[in-house]
Short mmCIF file of C-alpha atoms and ligand atoms in Angstrom, two decimals:
data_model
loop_
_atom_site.label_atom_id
_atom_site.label_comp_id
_atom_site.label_asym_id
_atom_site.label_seq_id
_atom_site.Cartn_x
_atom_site.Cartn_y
_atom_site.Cartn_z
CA UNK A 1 0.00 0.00 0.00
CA UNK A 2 0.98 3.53 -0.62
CA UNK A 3 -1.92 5.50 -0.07
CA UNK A 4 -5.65 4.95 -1.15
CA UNK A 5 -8.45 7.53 -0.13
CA UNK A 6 -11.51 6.96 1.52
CA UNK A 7 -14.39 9.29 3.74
CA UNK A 8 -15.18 8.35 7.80
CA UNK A 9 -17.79 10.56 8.84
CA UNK A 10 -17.28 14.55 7.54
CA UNK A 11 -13.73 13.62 7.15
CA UNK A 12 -11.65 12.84 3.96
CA UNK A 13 -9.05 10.32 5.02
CA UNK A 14 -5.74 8.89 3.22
CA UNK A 15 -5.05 5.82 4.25
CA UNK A 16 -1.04 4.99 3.98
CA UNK A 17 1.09 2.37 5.24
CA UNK A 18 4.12 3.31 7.71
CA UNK A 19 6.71 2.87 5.50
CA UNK A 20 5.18 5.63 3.16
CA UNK A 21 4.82 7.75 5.94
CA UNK A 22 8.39 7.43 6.71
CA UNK A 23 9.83 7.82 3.45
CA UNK A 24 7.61 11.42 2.89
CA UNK A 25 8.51 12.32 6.51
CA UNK A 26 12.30 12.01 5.19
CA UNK A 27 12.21 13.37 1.89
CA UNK A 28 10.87 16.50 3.84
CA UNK A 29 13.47 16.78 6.80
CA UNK A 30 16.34 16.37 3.79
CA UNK A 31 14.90 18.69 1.77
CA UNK A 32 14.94 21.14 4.57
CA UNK A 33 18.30 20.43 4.85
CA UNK A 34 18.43 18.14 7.31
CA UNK A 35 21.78 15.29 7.70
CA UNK A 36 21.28 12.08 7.02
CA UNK A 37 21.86 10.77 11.25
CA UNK A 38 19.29 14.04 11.74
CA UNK A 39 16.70 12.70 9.42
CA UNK A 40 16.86 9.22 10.71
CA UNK A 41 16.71 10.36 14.25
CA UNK A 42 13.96 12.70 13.84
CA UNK A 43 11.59 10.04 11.35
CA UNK A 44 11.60 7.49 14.20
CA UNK A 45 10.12 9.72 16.67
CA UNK A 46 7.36 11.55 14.04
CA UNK A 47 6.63 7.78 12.74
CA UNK A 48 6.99 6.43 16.17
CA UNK A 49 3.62 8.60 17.36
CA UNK A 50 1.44 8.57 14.49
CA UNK A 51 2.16 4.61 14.86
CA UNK A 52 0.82 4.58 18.44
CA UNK A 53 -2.05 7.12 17.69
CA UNK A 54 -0.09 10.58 19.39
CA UNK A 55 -1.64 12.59 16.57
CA UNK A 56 -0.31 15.71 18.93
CA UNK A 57 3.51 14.83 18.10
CA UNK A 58 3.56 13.18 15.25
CA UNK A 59 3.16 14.85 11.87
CA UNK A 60 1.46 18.19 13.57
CA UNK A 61 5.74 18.43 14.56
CA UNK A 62 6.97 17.88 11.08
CA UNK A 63 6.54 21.51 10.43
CA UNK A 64 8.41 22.87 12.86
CA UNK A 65 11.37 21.05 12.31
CA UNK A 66 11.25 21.52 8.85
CA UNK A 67 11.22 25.50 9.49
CA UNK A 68 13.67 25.58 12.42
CA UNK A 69 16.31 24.17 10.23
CA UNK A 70 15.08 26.26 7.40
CA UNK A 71 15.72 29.56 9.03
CA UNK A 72 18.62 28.01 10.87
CA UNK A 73 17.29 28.28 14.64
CA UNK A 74 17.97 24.60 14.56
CA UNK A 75 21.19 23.19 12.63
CA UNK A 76 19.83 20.14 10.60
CA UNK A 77 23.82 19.10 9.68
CA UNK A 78 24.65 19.39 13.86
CA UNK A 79 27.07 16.49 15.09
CA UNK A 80 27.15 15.68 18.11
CA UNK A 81 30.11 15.96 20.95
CA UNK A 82 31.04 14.20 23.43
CA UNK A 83 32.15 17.22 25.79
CA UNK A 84 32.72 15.71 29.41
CA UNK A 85 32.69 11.92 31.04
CA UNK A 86 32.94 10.43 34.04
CA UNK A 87 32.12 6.74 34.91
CA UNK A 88 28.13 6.67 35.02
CA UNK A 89 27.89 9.94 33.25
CA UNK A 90 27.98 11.49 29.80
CA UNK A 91 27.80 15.28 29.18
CA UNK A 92 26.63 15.69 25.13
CA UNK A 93 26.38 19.17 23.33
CA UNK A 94 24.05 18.86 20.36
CA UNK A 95 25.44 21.30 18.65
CA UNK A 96 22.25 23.76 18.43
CA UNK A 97 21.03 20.33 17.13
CA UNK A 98 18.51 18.00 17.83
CA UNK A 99 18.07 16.04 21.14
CA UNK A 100 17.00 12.67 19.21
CA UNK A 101 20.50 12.89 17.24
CA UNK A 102 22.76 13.18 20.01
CA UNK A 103 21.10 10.39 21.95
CA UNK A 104 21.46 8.21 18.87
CA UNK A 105 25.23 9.38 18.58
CA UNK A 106 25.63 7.84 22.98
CA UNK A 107 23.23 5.59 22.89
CA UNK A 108 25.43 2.22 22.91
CA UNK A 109 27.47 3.46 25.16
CA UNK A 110 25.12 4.23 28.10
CA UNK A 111 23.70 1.05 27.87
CA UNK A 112 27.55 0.09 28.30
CA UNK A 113 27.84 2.09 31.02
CA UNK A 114 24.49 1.29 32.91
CA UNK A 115 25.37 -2.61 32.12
CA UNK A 116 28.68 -2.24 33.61
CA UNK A 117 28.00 0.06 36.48
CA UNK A 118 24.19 -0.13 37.43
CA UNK A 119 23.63 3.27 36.51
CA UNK A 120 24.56 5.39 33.94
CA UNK A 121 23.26 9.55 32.94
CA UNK A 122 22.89 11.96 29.94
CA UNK A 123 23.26 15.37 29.97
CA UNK A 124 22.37 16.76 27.16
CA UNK A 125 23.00 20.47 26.34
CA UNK A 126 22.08 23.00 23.10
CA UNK A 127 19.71 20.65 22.07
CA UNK A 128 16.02 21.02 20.71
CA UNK A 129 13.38 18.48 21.39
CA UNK A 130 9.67 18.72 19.99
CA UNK A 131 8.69 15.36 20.41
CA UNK A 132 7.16 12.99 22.75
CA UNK A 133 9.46 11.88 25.37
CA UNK A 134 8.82 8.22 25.03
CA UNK A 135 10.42 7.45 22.10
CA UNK A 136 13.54 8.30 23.51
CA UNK A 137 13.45 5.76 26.07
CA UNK A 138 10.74 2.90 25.41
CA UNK A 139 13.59 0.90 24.25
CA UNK A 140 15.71 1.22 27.39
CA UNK A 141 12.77 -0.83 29.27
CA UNK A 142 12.46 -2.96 26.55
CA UNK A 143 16.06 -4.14 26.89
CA UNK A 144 15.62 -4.52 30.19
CA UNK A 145 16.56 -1.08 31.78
CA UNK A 146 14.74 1.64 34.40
CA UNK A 147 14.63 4.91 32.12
CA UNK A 148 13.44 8.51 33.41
CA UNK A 149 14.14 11.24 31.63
CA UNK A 150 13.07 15.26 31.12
CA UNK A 151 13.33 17.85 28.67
CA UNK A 152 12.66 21.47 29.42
CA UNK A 153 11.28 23.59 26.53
CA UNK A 154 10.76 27.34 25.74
CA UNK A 155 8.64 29.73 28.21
CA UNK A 156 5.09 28.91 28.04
CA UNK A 157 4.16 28.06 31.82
CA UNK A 158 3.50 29.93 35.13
CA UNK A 159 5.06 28.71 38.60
CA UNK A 160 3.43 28.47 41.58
CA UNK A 161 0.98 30.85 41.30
CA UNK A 162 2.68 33.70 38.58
CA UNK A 163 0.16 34.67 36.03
CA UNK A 164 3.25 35.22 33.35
CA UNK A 165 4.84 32.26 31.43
CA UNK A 166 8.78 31.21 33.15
CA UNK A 167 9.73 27.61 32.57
CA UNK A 168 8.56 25.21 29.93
CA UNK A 169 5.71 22.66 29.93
CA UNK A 170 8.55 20.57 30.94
CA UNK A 171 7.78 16.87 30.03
CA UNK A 172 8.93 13.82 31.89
CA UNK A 173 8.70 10.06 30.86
CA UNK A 174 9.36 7.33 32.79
CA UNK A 175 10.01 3.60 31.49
CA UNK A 176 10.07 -0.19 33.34
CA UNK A 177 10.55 -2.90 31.91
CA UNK A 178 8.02 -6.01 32.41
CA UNK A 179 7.84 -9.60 32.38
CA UNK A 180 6.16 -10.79 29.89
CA UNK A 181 4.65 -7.34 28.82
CA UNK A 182 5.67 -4.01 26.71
CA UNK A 183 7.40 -2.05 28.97
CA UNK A 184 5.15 0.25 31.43
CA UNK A 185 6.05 3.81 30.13
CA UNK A 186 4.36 7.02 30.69
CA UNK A 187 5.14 10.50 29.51
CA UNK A 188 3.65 13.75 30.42
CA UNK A 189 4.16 17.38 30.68
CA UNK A 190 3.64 19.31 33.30
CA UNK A 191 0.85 21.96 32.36
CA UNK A 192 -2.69 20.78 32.66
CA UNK A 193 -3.01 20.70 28.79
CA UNK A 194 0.12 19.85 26.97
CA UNK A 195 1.17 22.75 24.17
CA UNK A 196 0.40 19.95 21.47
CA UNK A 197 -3.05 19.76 22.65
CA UNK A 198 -2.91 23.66 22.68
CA UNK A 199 -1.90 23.96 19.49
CA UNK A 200 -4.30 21.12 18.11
CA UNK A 201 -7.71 22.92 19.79
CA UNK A 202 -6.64 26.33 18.45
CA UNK A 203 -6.16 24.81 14.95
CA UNK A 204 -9.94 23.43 15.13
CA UNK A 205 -10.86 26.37 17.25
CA UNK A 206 -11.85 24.84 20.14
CA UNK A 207 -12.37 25.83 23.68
CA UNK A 208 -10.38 24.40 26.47
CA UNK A 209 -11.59 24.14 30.01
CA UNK A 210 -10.97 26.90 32.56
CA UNK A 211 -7.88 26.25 34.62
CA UNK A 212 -5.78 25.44 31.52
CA UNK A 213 -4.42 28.79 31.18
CA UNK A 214 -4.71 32.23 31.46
CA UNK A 215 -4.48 35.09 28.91
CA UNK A 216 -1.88 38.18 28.63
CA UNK A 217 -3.20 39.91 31.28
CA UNK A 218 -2.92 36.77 33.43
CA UNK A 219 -6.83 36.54 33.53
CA UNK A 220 -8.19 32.61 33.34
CA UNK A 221 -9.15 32.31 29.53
CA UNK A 222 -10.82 29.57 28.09
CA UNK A 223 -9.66 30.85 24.65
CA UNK A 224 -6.75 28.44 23.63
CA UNK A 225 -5.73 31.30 21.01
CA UNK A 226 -5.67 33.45 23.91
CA UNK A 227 -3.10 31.16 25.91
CA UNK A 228 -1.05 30.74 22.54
CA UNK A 229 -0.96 34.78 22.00
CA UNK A 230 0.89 35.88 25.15
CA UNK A 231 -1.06 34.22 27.80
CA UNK A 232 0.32 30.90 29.79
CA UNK A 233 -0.38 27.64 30.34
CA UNK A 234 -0.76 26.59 33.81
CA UNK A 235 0.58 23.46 35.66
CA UNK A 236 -0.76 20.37 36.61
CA UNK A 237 -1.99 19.90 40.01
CA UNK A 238 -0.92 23.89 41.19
CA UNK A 239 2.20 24.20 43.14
CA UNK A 240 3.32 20.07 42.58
CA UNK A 241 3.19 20.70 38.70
CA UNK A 242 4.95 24.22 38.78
CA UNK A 243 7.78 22.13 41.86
CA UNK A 244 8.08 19.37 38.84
CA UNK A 245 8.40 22.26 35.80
CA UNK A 246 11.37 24.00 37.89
CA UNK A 247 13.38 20.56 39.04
CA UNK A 248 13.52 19.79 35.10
CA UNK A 249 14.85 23.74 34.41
CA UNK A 250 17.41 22.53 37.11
CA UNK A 251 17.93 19.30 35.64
CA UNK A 252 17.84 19.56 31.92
CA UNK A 253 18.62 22.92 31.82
CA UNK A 254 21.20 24.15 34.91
CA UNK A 255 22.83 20.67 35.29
CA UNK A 256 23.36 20.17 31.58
CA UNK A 257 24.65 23.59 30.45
CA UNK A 258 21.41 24.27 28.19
CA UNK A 259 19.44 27.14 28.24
CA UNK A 260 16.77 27.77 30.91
CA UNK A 261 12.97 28.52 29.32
CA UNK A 262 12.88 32.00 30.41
CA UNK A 263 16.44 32.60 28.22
CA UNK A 264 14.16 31.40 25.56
CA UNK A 265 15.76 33.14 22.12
CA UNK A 266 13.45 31.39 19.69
CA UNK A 267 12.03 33.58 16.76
CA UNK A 268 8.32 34.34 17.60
CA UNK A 269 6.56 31.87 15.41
CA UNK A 270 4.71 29.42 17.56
CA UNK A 271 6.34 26.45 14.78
CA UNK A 272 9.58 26.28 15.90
CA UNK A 273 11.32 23.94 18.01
CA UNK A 274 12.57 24.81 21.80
CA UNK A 275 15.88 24.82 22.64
CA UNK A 276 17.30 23.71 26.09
CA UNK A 277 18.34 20.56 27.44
CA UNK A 278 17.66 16.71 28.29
CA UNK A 279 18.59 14.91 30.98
CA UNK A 280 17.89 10.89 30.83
CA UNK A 281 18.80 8.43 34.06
CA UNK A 282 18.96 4.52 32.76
CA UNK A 283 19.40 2.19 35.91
CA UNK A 284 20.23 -2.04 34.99
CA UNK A 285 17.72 -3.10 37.61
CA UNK A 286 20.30 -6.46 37.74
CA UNK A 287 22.45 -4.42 39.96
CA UNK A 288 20.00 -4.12 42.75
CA UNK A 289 19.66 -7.47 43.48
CA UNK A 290 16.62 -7.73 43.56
CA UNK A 291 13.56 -9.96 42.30
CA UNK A 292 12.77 -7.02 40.02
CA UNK A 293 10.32 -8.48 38.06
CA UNK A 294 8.27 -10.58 39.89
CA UNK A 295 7.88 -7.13 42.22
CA UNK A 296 6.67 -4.86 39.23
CA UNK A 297 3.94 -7.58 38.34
CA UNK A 298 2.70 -7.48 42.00
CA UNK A 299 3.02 -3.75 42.17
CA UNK A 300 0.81 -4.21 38.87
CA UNK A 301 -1.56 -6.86 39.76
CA UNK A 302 -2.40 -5.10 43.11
CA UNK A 303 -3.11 -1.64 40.95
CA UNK A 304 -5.13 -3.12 38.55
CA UNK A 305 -6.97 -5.47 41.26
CA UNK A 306 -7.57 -1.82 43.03
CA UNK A 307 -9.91 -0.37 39.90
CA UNK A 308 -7.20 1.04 37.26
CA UNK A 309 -9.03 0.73 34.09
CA UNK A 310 -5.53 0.56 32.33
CA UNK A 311 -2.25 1.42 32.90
CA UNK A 312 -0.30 4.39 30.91
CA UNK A 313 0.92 3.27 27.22
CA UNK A 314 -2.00 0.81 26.83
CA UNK A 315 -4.08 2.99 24.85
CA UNK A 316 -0.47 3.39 22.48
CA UNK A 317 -0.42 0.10 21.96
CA UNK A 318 -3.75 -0.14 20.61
CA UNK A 319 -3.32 2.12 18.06
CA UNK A 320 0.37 0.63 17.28
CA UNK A 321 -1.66 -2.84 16.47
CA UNK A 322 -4.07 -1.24 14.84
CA UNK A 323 -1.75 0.89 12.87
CA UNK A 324 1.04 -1.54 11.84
CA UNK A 325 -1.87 -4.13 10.50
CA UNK A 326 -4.47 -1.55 9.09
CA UNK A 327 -1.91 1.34 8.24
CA UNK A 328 -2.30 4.70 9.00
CA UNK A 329 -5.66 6.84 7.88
CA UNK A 330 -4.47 10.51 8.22
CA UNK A 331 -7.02 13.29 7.45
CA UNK A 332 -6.49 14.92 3.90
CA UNK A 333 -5.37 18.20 4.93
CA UNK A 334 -2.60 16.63 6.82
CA UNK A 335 -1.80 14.07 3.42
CA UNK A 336 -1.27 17.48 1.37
CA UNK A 337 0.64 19.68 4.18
CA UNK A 338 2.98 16.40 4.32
CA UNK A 339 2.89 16.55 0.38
CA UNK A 340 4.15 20.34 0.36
CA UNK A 341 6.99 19.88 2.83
CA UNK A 342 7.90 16.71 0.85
CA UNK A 343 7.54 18.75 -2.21
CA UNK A 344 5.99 15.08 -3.32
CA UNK A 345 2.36 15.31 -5.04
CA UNK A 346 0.17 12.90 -3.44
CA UNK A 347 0.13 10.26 -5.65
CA UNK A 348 -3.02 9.50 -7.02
CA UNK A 349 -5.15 6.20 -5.61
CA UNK A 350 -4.55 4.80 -8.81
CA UNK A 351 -1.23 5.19 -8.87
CA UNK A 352 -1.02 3.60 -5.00
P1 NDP B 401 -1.33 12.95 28.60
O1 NDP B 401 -2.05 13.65 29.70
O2 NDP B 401 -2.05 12.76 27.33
O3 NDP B 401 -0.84 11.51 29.08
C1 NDP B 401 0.04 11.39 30.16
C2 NDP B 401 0.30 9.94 30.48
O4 NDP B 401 -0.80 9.42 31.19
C3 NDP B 401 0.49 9.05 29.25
O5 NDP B 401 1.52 8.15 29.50
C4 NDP B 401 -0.86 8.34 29.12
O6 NDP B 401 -0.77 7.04 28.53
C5 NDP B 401 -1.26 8.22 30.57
N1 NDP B 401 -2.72 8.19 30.72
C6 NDP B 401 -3.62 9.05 30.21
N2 NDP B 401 -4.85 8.70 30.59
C7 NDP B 401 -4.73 7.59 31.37
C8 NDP B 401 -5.64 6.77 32.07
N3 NDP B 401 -6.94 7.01 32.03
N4 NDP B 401 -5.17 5.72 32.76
C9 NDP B 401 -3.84 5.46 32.79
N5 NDP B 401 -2.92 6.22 32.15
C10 NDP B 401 -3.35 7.27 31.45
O7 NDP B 401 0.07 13.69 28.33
P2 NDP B 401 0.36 15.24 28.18
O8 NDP B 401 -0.74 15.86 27.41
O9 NDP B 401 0.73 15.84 29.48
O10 NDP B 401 1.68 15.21 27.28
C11 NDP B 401 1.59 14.80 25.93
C12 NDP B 401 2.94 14.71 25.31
O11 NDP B 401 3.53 15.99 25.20
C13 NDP B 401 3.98 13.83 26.01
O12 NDP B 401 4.36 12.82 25.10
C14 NDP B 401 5.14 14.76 26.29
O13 NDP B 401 6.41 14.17 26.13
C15 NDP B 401 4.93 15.82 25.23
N6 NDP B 401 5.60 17.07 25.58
C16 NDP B 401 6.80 17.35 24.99
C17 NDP B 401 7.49 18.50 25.30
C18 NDP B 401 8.79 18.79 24.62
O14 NDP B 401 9.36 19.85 24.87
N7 NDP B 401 9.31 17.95 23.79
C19 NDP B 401 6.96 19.49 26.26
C20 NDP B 401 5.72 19.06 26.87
C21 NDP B 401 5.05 17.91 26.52
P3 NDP B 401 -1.31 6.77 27.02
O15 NDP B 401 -0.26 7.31 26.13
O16 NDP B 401 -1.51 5.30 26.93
O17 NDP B 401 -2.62 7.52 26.91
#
């Protein structure tokens, strides 16, 4: 399958397989300008979460990338370096590149370094990350390996109380692996209403509910165009969201060398990427000496036995199933904004 066309409700839809997707998805990143290591890095995480259904960071993304290397706020050629190291730690600089790169560039060695000394942690500094945090470490788990790790992002959040925007909507993901299972992984930011989901309302121009944000007068808006024009998002669960927001400026940001959100240089446009910093912990649970396993599935068993309807990541795997065996249907104003950046006409069903 390439891609065939077809209607679900009001909506036109192109249906495509993956491997489509991933080949337009490339031919736009190179023709931005992008390096071969930068295009592979950044396909896997687009294709990655329109796979599991995160229509938020998945193609909605491509477009910023594509301009921030465009206009040069992000360098698409960027290799890399290796700037510090200690055993169980690796300081990166990515170069005014992207995050996704330079934790390809380390990646075999920190699961050298967390295999040989239980523990092993990325700093990663001038870097820009867009993406989902999952990606990034869904893989650790799956080999076997505890993975946490945070990127701060440009000012678009208030702090403990402040009506004006200061640190990022800072996400965190966390990964485990599991016996018998996909890893347990979830990922979040830490505003009520991730900037995605923002972006995605104000695009359909939707509403969002009060408490989300507040306008540029600081004023509680339920206008998401309001929050995206000056106003700020607010965190998740009042002062514990805005205490989580400012330990990742200190940890992806301070401890790494990368910028802090409030330095935030970015050109104004709302699609470019942010640039700060990433810092990822990967722990070889075979260290601990423990039954590690057997103690996540009864941590597990007793949550699920206590109500939860499902754990995080099951509703990703879902649409991964779904996805890899039905291929992708993507609405047909997204098919022809991919088409433009991939300078590709959509091919025509008969030609699919
Ligand atoms: P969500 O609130 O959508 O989801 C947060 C987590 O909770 C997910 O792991 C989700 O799993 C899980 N979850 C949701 N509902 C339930 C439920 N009913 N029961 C159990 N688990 C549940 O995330 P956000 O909107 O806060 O963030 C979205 C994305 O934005 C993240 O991927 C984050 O990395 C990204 N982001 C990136 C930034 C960047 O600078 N790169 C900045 C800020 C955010 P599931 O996936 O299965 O639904």
């Amino acid at each position: 399958m390439r891609e065939s066309h077809e209607a679900s409700g009001d909506q036109n839809l192109v249906r495509l397989s993956l491997a489509r997707l991933r080949e337009l998805v490339e031919i736009a990143l190179l023709r931005a300008g992008a390096s071969p290591d930068n295009v592979a890095a950044l396909a896997d995480t687009i294709v990655a979460s329109e796979r599991d259904g995160v229509r938020s960071h998945g193609l909605l993304r491509l477009r910023g990338f594509v301009h921030s290397i465009k206009i040069g706020w992000a360098d698409g050629q960027a290799r890399p370096r290796i700037v510090s190291e200690a055993p169980g730690l690796l300081v990166v600089d990515a170069q005014n590149g992207f995050a996704q790169t330079a934790l390809a560039h380390v990646r075999s060695k920190l699961v050298g370094m967390a295999r040989s000394n239980g523990t092993a942690v990325l700093l990663t500094r001038n870097s820009h990350h867009f993406a989902a945090l999952w990606p990034d470490i869904e893989d650790f788990a799956a080999e076997g390996f505890v993975a946490l790790t945070c990127v701060n992002s440009k000012k678009r959040m208030a702090a403990w109380g402040g009506r004006r925007p200061v640190t990022g909507t800072n996400a965190m993901a966390f990964a485990c692996p599991r016996t018998g299972h996909p890893p347990l992984v979830w990922d979040q930011s830490s505003s009520v209403m991730s900037q995605g989901d923002i972006l995605l309302a104000a695009s359909k121009g939707y509403d969002v509910h009060l408490g989300v944000g507040c306008d540029a007068n600081g004023e509680p808006t339920t206008s998401s165009s309001a929050i995206l024009n000056g106003g700020a998002l607010l965190p998740f669960g009042g002062n514990k969201g805005a205490s989580i927001a400012v330990m990742i400026e200190i940890l992806a940001a301070a401890l790494t060398g990368g910028p802090f959100a409030f330095e935030d240089a970015s050109p104004a446009q709302t699609a470019t990427t942010s640039k700060g910093g990433q810092f990822m912990l990967i722990i070889d649970p075979a260290h601990a000496n423990v039954a590690f396993g057997e103690r996540i599935s009864a941590l597990l068993a007793a949550v699920t036995a206590a109500g939860a309807r499902r754990l995080p990541g099951d509703r990703r795997h879902e649409a991964r199933l779904r996805n890899l065996n039905e291929g992708l249907a993507i609405d047909a104003a997204t098919y022809a904004s991919l088409g433009r950046l991939a300078n590709s006409v959509a091919q025509s069903p008969e030609d699919a």
